[in-house]
Amino acid sequence: MTSKAPSAGRRPTAGTPAVGRAALPVLVGGLSVALVLSMIAAVGLGPVAIPFGDVAEVIGHRYLPGLVETAPTGPRTVIVLDIRLPRVLLGAAVGAGLAAVGTVLQAVLRNPLADPYLIGASSGASFGAVLVLIVGIAPFGTFSLPVAAFLGAMAAFALVMLLAGGRGLLAPTRLILAGVAVAAFTEAVTHYLVLTSPDKEVRSAMFWMLGGLGGTQWRDIAMPIIVVVAGSLWFWSQSGRLNALVLGEEGATSLGLEVDRVRRRLVVGCALVIGAVVAVSGGIGFVALMVPHAVRLVIGGDNRRVLPLAALTGAILLVWVDVGARMLNRPDEIPIGVITAVLGAPFFLVLLRRADRRRLR
């Protein structure tokens, strides 16, 4: 039997909308424009500064030659088209994917602190990638690193599902506990590999474990963009079911939802998106945690609105975090995970204080 999604009129109990439903198209349109402008600005920022207008003309002349007939030429064109543009596009895709997955996991697990680390996917991807870097296994040539990260994420997630799915059920508590256990195990093995390897490999592995977009090429971005766009659209199509899951198992069941089956599908979808994202960017924490909560403060808890706005906000956030990563410590780069951790740790503490205040009321 296939469960039906709750009707469009049902609302989740979490969060009170601060703006009306009519504002959603305006917010989506505004964030889309902000994302495009942010990406153009981000392409122009770096050790070699390129004016906003020149970046727009170079990109427009390449992809909309009928509208933009002339553009600057020379080394700056190479910097824009071959070095920074693929990196910025990948950053936007990674940010959108992490934010969408965070939104889904927080609803599925009914845990406001849920993020990809809780299902073991990020730690598994780190393990796979570090194994390739340190041990030197490269069966897929230049694609060995992303393939190993993806397979690591899938293997860790499969183990979590096996441990959590006792008696055919997939309760949130079991899923979280299994995810924490698998993540702790894979992180321990990863740290052991790093600590027992030569210095050169350690530096490379540590940078990858903390996340980064340096060295992104056009061949790297097609797969994660396709997976993130397809996954986000599918998550959005399931937003009615997500709203039902927020009501709890009994509430969702009373609405005709096959809770365990729906929950399993959504978690598998999250693991696929995370595997594709982490495979090309490394482990970037806190984006999946922060962005959905920030969006809910503005728009309320209805996942039909939270999902698209969180994806766009996550894309904008990571584009600018990547700018900071390459500008704050020039000529060296700061791992993106370091910046998101600096931003995310205070945010995490604020969430804990809010939770404490709710319990005291």
Tab-separated table of C-alpha atoms in Angstrom:
chain	number	residue	atom	x	y	z
A	1	MET	CA	0.000	0.000	0.000
A	2	THR	CA	1.315	3.412	-0.900
A	3	SER	CA	0.792	6.101	1.691
A	4	LYS	CA	-0.807	9.362	0.646
A	5	ALA	CA	0.754	12.695	1.423
A	6	PRO	CA	-1.162	14.815	3.949
A	7	SER	CA	-3.429	17.393	2.396
A	8	ALA	CA	-1.963	20.765	1.506
A	9	GLY	CA	-3.965	22.456	4.214
A	10	ARG	CA	-2.330	20.642	7.109
A	11	ARG	CA	0.288	22.518	9.056
A	12	PRO	CA	3.142	21.258	11.200
A	13	THR	CA	3.080	22.187	14.826
A	14	ALA	CA	6.661	23.467	14.893
A	15	GLY	CA	7.178	27.169	14.361
A	16	THR	CA	4.828	30.067	13.791
A	17	PRO	CA	5.038	31.684	10.360
A	18	ALA	CA	6.394	35.203	10.618
A	19	VAL	CA	5.340	36.047	7.060
A	20	GLY	CA	2.298	35.057	5.024
A	21	ARG	CA	2.098	32.319	2.401
A	22	ALA	CA	1.781	34.944	-0.331
A	23	ALA	CA	5.290	36.132	0.476
A	24	LEU	CA	6.857	32.809	-0.595
A	25	PRO	CA	7.204	33.623	-4.327
A	26	VAL	CA	8.661	37.014	-3.416
A	27	LEU	CA	11.190	35.427	-1.055
A	28	VAL	CA	12.134	32.724	-3.576
A	29	GLY	CA	12.540	35.339	-6.301
A	30	GLY	CA	14.541	37.648	-4.043
A	31	LEU	CA	16.856	34.873	-2.857
A	32	SER	CA	17.337	33.644	-6.439
A	33	VAL	CA	18.420	37.119	-7.537
A	34	ALA	CA	20.654	37.407	-4.461
A	35	LEU	CA	22.233	34.043	-5.311
A	36	VAL	CA	23.029	35.065	-8.894
A	37	LEU	CA	24.486	38.410	-7.784
A	38	SER	CA	26.462	36.692	-5.017
A	39	MET	CA	27.923	34.205	-7.482
A	40	ILE	CA	28.992	36.949	-9.914
A	41	ALA	CA	30.540	38.957	-7.066
A	42	ALA	CA	32.258	35.852	-5.659
A	43	VAL	CA	33.845	35.055	-9.035
A	44	GLY	CA	35.428	38.504	-9.018
A	45	LEU	CA	36.906	38.221	-5.509
A	46	GLY	CA	40.278	36.614	-4.862
A	47	PRO	CA	44.023	37.263	-5.041
A	48	VAL	CA	43.360	38.859	-8.455
A	49	ALA	CA	40.346	41.166	-8.096
A	50	ILE	CA	38.097	41.416	-11.144
A	51	PRO	CA	35.363	44.095	-11.340
A	52	PHE	CA	31.758	42.908	-11.078
A	53	GLY	CA	30.900	44.290	-14.523
A	54	ASP	CA	33.820	42.506	-16.194
A	55	VAL	CA	32.792	39.185	-14.622
A	56	ALA	CA	29.203	39.643	-15.799
A	57	GLU	CA	30.382	40.502	-19.332
A	58	VAL	CA	32.755	37.514	-19.553
A	59	ILE	CA	30.099	35.063	-18.371
A	60	GLY	CA	27.368	36.679	-20.455
A	61	HIS	CA	29.508	36.688	-23.607
A	62	ARG	CA	30.320	32.983	-23.152
A	63	TYR	CA	26.821	31.732	-22.384
A	64	LEU	CA	24.532	34.446	-23.816
A	65	PRO	CA	26.472	35.701	-26.855
A	66	GLY	CA	23.320	37.071	-28.442
A	67	LEU	CA	22.807	39.461	-25.512
A	68	VAL	CA	26.437	40.302	-24.654
A	69	GLU	CA	28.434	40.892	-27.838
A	70	THR	CA	31.789	41.968	-26.342
A	71	ALA	CA	33.781	41.082	-23.208
A	72	PRO	CA	37.270	41.564	-21.754
A	73	THR	CA	39.928	39.102	-22.928
A	74	GLY	CA	43.248	37.829	-21.565
A	75	PRO	CA	44.230	36.022	-18.344
A	76	ARG	CA	41.237	37.398	-16.460
A	77	THR	CA	38.916	35.498	-18.786
A	78	VAL	CA	40.725	32.280	-17.900
A	79	ILE	CA	40.457	33.076	-14.181
A	80	VAL	CA	36.730	33.752	-14.475
A	81	LEU	CA	35.692	30.874	-16.727
A	82	ASP	CA	38.122	28.097	-15.889
A	83	ILE	CA	39.115	28.671	-12.243
A	84	ARG	CA	36.527	30.580	-10.212
A	85	LEU	CA	33.205	29.975	-11.971
A	86	PRO	CA	33.211	26.157	-11.537
A	87	ARG	CA	34.308	26.623	-7.920
A	88	VAL	CA	31.490	29.068	-7.163
A	89	LEU	CA	28.902	26.863	-8.887
A	90	LEU	CA	30.060	23.874	-6.854
A	91	GLY	CA	29.929	25.929	-3.651
A	92	ALA	CA	26.323	26.911	-4.363
A	93	ALA	CA	25.372	23.288	-5.072
A	94	VAL	CA	27.075	22.020	-1.914
A	95	GLY	CA	25.416	24.674	0.251
A	96	ALA	CA	21.984	23.975	-1.226
A	97	GLY	CA	22.387	20.218	-0.817
A	98	LEU	CA	23.527	20.440	2.798
A	99	ALA	CA	20.703	22.817	3.754
A	100	ALA	CA	18.042	20.681	2.031
A	101	VAL	CA	19.308	17.513	3.706
A	102	GLY	CA	19.427	19.237	7.097
A	103	THR	CA	15.800	20.319	6.682
A	104	VAL	CA	14.694	16.791	5.822
A	105	LEU	CA	16.675	15.073	8.583
A	106	GLN	CA	15.421	17.460	11.268
A	107	ALA	CA	11.835	16.627	10.255
A	108	VAL	CA	12.354	12.883	9.779
A	109	LEU	CA	14.260	12.411	13.035
A	110	ARG	CA	12.218	15.046	14.907
A	111	ASN	CA	15.507	16.328	16.235
A	112	PRO	CA	16.427	20.023	15.855
A	113	LEU	CA	20.136	19.149	16.057
A	114	ALA	CA	20.056	16.578	13.245
A	115	ASP	CA	22.583	16.921	10.429
A	116	PRO	CA	24.386	14.555	7.997
A	117	TYR	CA	26.868	13.472	10.663
A	118	LEU	CA	24.010	11.892	12.607
A	119	ILE	CA	23.406	9.263	9.933
A	120	GLY	CA	27.122	8.545	9.529
A	121	ALA	CA	27.272	9.651	5.885
A	122	SER	CA	29.779	12.477	6.314
A	123	SER	CA	32.140	10.428	8.456
A	124	GLY	CA	31.951	7.499	6.050
A	125	ALA	CA	32.778	9.763	3.114
A	126	SER	CA	35.773	11.176	4.990
A	127	PHE	CA	36.991	7.663	5.711
A	128	GLY	CA	36.750	6.630	2.047
A	129	ALA	CA	38.567	9.717	0.804
A	130	VAL	CA	41.325	9.587	3.418
A	131	LEU	CA	41.851	5.907	2.645
A	132	VAL	CA	42.580	6.835	-0.981
A	133	LEU	CA	44.877	9.720	0.025
A	134	ILE	CA	46.935	7.806	2.562
A	135	VAL	CA	46.956	4.200	1.419
A	136	GLY	CA	47.295	5.177	-2.226
A	137	ILE	CA	44.480	3.031	-3.623
A	138	ALA	CA	43.398	4.610	-6.921
A	139	PRO	CA	41.419	2.122	-9.012
A	140	PHE	CA	39.452	4.892	-10.806
A	141	GLY	CA	42.362	7.191	-11.667
A	142	THR	CA	41.603	10.880	-11.084
A	143	PHE	CA	38.047	10.022	-10.000
A	144	SER	CA	39.217	7.707	-7.230
A	145	LEU	CA	38.824	10.335	-4.485
A	146	PRO	CA	35.177	11.302	-5.122
A	147	VAL	CA	34.225	7.714	-5.898
A	148	ALA	CA	35.836	6.496	-2.661
A	149	ALA	CA	34.094	9.251	-0.664
A	150	PHE	CA	30.727	8.368	-2.186
A	151	LEU	CA	31.219	4.645	-1.550
A	152	GLY	CA	32.359	5.404	2.003
A	153	ALA	CA	29.221	7.427	2.663
A	154	MET	CA	27.002	4.701	1.246
A	155	ALA	CA	28.777	1.943	3.197
A	156	ALA	CA	28.504	3.846	6.485
A	157	PHE	CA	24.872	4.636	5.828
A	158	ALA	CA	24.103	0.993	4.953
A	159	LEU	CA	25.645	-0.059	8.263
A	160	VAL	CA	23.539	2.529	10.104
A	161	MET	CA	20.368	1.262	8.441
A	162	LEU	CA	21.315	-2.332	9.291
A	163	LEU	CA	21.921	-1.475	12.935
A	164	ALA	CA	18.863	0.766	13.253
A	165	GLY	CA	16.354	-1.347	11.350
A	166	GLY	CA	15.695	-4.022	13.949
A	167	ARG	CA	12.380	-5.853	13.550
A	168	GLY	CA	11.760	-3.955	10.346
A	169	LEU	CA	11.249	-0.639	12.177
A	170	LEU	CA	13.255	2.539	11.774
A	171	ALA	CA	12.630	4.572	14.912
A	172	PRO	CA	14.356	7.991	15.064
A	173	THR	CA	16.104	7.176	18.338
A	174	ARG	CA	17.586	3.934	16.964
A	175	LEU	CA	18.650	5.705	13.792
A	176	ILE	CA	20.423	8.478	15.720
A	177	LEU	CA	22.173	6.074	18.089
A	178	ALA	CA	23.303	3.844	15.222
A	179	GLY	CA	24.505	6.889	13.278
A	180	VAL	CA	26.499	8.212	16.230
A	181	ALA	CA	28.102	4.798	16.772
A	182	VAL	CA	29.080	4.346	13.120
A	183	ALA	CA	30.334	7.941	12.863
A	184	ALA	CA	32.484	7.504	15.983
A	185	PHE	CA	33.955	4.268	14.627
A	186	THR	CA	34.759	5.627	11.149
A	187	GLU	CA	36.210	8.834	12.606
A	188	ALA	CA	38.434	6.837	14.943
A	189	VAL	CA	39.758	4.717	12.074
A	190	THR	CA	40.215	7.824	9.905
A	191	HIS	CA	42.200	9.603	12.626
A	192	TYR	CA	44.362	6.523	13.100
A	193	LEU	CA	45.162	6.457	9.376
A	194	VAL	CA	46.030	10.157	9.425
A	195	LEU	CA	48.220	9.933	12.532
A	196	THR	CA	50.205	6.965	11.221
A	197	SER	CA	50.872	8.367	7.737
A	198	PRO	CA	53.779	10.503	6.403
A	199	ASP	CA	53.475	14.299	6.923
A	200	LYS	CA	52.651	15.189	3.332
A	201	GLU	CA	49.677	12.869	3.204
A	202	VAL	CA	48.541	14.066	6.649
A	203	ARG	CA	48.334	17.684	5.483
A	204	SER	CA	46.391	16.722	2.376
A	205	ALA	CA	44.036	14.475	4.315
A	206	MET	CA	43.419	16.991	7.098
A	207	PHE	CA	42.548	19.730	4.598
A	208	TRP	CA	40.095	17.385	2.871
A	209	MET	CA	38.527	16.314	6.183
A	210	LEU	CA	37.846	19.997	7.036
A	211	GLY	CA	36.239	20.696	3.673
A	212	GLY	CA	37.268	22.890	0.758
A	213	LEU	CA	36.546	23.769	-2.867
A	214	GLY	CA	40.074	24.562	-4.030
A	215	GLY	CA	41.107	23.078	-7.355
A	216	THR	CA	37.527	22.542	-8.537
A	217	GLN	CA	37.299	21.835	-12.264
A	218	TRP	CA	34.369	21.700	-14.643
A	219	ARG	CA	34.489	17.895	-14.702
A	220	ASP	CA	33.856	17.887	-10.922
A	221	ILE	CA	30.582	19.787	-10.819
A	222	ALA	CA	28.093	18.025	-13.112
A	223	MET	CA	27.374	15.042	-10.863
A	224	PRO	CA	26.846	16.929	-7.562
A	225	ILE	CA	24.714	19.628	-9.243
A	226	ILE	CA	22.465	17.043	-10.898
A	227	VAL	CA	22.097	15.037	-7.670
A	228	VAL	CA	21.427	18.140	-5.533
A	229	VAL	CA	18.841	19.597	-7.922
A	230	ALA	CA	17.049	16.264	-8.401
A	231	GLY	CA	17.229	15.463	-4.684
A	232	SER	CA	15.986	18.882	-3.598
A	233	LEU	CA	13.028	18.736	-5.991
A	234	TRP	CA	12.130	15.271	-4.729
A	235	PHE	CA	12.423	16.396	-1.111
A	236	TRP	CA	10.109	19.303	-1.929
A	237	SER	CA	7.576	16.889	-3.455
A	238	GLN	CA	7.644	15.029	-0.124
A	239	SER	CA	7.221	18.141	2.035
A	240	GLY	CA	3.613	17.232	2.892
A	241	ARG	CA	4.858	13.934	4.317
A	242	LEU	CA	7.627	15.758	6.174
A	243	ASN	CA	4.999	17.970	7.797
A	244	ALA	CA	3.122	14.853	8.879
A	245	LEU	CA	6.273	13.278	10.341
A	246	VAL	CA	6.838	16.395	12.465
A	247	LEU	CA	3.528	15.600	14.183
A	248	GLY	CA	4.979	12.357	15.568
A	249	GLU	CA	4.442	8.705	14.715
A	250	GLU	CA	0.864	8.511	15.976
A	251	GLY	CA	-0.135	11.765	14.303
A	252	ALA	CA	1.446	10.789	10.999
A	253	THR	CA	-0.139	7.332	11.104
A	254	SER	CA	-3.550	8.857	11.781
A	255	LEU	CA	-3.128	10.841	8.550
A	256	GLY	CA	-2.645	7.591	6.615
A	257	LEU	CA	1.127	7.750	6.339
A	258	GLU	CA	3.244	4.578	6.296
A	259	VAL	CA	5.742	6.140	8.667
A	260	ASP	CA	8.564	3.607	8.551
A	261	ARG	CA	8.500	3.266	4.770
A	262	VAL	CA	8.412	7.028	4.162
A	263	ARG	CA	11.126	7.639	6.745
A	264	ARG	CA	13.388	5.022	5.146
A	265	ARG	CA	12.982	6.522	1.650
A	266	LEU	CA	13.757	10.022	2.871
A	267	VAL	CA	16.847	8.938	4.787
A	268	VAL	CA	18.139	7.012	1.757
A	269	GLY	CA	17.595	10.148	-0.364
A	270	CYS	CA	19.550	12.203	2.190
A	271	ALA	CA	22.424	9.717	2.133
A	272	LEU	CA	22.620	9.853	-1.677
A	273	VAL	CA	22.743	13.661	-1.721
A	274	ILE	CA	25.297	13.797	1.095
A	275	GLY	CA	27.465	11.170	-0.565
A	276	ALA	CA	27.508	13.156	-3.815
A	277	VAL	CA	28.239	16.453	-2.037
A	278	VAL	CA	30.876	15.279	0.429
A	279	ALA	CA	32.645	13.395	-2.351
A	280	VAL	CA	33.641	16.702	-3.993
A	281	SER	CA	33.850	19.110	-1.059
A	282	GLY	CA	34.927	17.129	1.999
A	283	GLY	CA	33.260	17.326	5.372
A	284	ILE	CA	31.632	20.745	5.870
A	285	GLY	CA	29.779	20.939	9.155
A	286	PHE	CA	27.025	23.133	10.614
A	287	VAL	CA	25.509	24.365	7.305
A	288	ALA	CA	22.878	21.618	7.472
A	289	LEU	CA	22.228	22.542	11.096
A	290	MET	CA	22.157	26.339	10.886
A	291	VAL	CA	20.330	27.184	7.681
A	292	PRO	CA	16.995	25.356	8.251
A	293	HIS	CA	16.639	26.908	11.709
A	294	ALA	CA	17.417	30.389	10.414
A	295	VAL	CA	14.803	30.000	7.671
A	296	ARG	CA	12.174	28.717	10.126
A	297	LEU	CA	12.646	31.834	12.252
A	298	VAL	CA	11.483	33.893	9.271
A	299	ILE	CA	8.983	31.686	7.445
A	300	GLY	CA	7.720	29.266	10.120
A	301	GLY	CA	7.830	25.475	10.239
A	302	ASP	CA	5.931	24.477	7.075
A	303	ASN	CA	8.413	22.376	5.118
A	304	ARG	CA	6.698	23.234	1.823
A	305	ARG	CA	8.157	26.699	2.301
A	306	VAL	CA	11.233	25.888	4.384
A	307	LEU	CA	12.778	23.505	1.827
A	308	PRO	CA	13.157	25.836	-1.190
A	309	LEU	CA	14.155	28.804	0.954
A	310	ALA	CA	16.680	26.755	2.930
A	311	ALA	CA	18.269	25.434	-0.285
A	312	LEU	CA	18.668	28.951	-1.704
A	313	THR	CA	19.935	30.342	1.615
A	314	GLY	CA	22.433	27.499	1.984
A	315	ALA	CA	23.731	28.149	-1.529
A	316	ILE	CA	24.251	31.861	-0.805
A	317	LEU	CA	25.884	31.144	2.555
A	318	LEU	CA	28.447	28.706	1.194
A	319	VAL	CA	29.309	30.950	-1.767
A	320	TRP	CA	30.306	33.706	0.691
A	321	VAL	CA	31.982	31.319	3.138
A	322	ASP	CA	34.157	30.139	0.252
A	323	VAL	CA	35.020	33.770	-0.523
A	324	GLY	CA	36.136	34.149	3.093
A	325	ALA	CA	38.133	30.932	2.882
A	326	ARG	CA	40.283	32.272	0.040
A	327	MET	CA	40.441	35.940	1.154
A	328	LEU	CA	41.024	35.892	4.931
A	329	ASN	CA	44.503	34.337	4.947
A	330	ARG	CA	45.940	35.174	1.520
A	331	PRO	CA	47.786	33.635	-0.229
A	332	ASP	CA	46.876	30.478	1.713
A	333	GLU	CA	43.336	29.176	2.000
A	334	ILE	CA	41.428	28.411	5.186
A	335	PRO	CA	39.460	25.135	5.100
A	336	ILE	CA	35.775	25.941	4.693
A	337	GLY	CA	34.902	23.642	7.588
A	338	VAL	CA	36.890	25.871	9.935
A	339	ILE	CA	34.823	28.937	9.021
A	340	THR	CA	31.481	27.113	9.221
A	341	ALA	CA	32.502	25.731	12.617
A	342	VAL	CA	33.327	29.243	13.877
A	343	LEU	CA	29.911	30.400	12.690
A	344	GLY	CA	28.058	27.258	13.719
A	345	ALA	CA	29.334	26.694	17.252
A	346	PRO	CA	27.720	29.886	18.684
A	347	PHE	CA	24.563	29.078	16.710
A	348	PHE	CA	24.498	25.629	18.288
A	349	LEU	CA	24.775	27.146	21.775
A	350	VAL	CA	21.895	29.520	21.001
A	351	LEU	CA	19.750	26.526	20.029
A	352	LEU	CA	20.579	24.807	23.308
A	353	ARG	CA	19.631	27.925	25.307
A	354	ARG	CA	16.337	28.202	23.446
A	355	ALA	CA	15.615	24.532	24.154
A	356	ASP	CA	16.360	25.090	27.857
A	357	ARG	CA	13.988	28.071	27.996
A	358	ARG	CA	11.215	25.988	26.395
A	359	ARG	CA	11.643	23.256	28.998
A	360	LEU	CA	11.422	25.803	31.831
A	361	ARG	CA	8.142	27.288	30.579
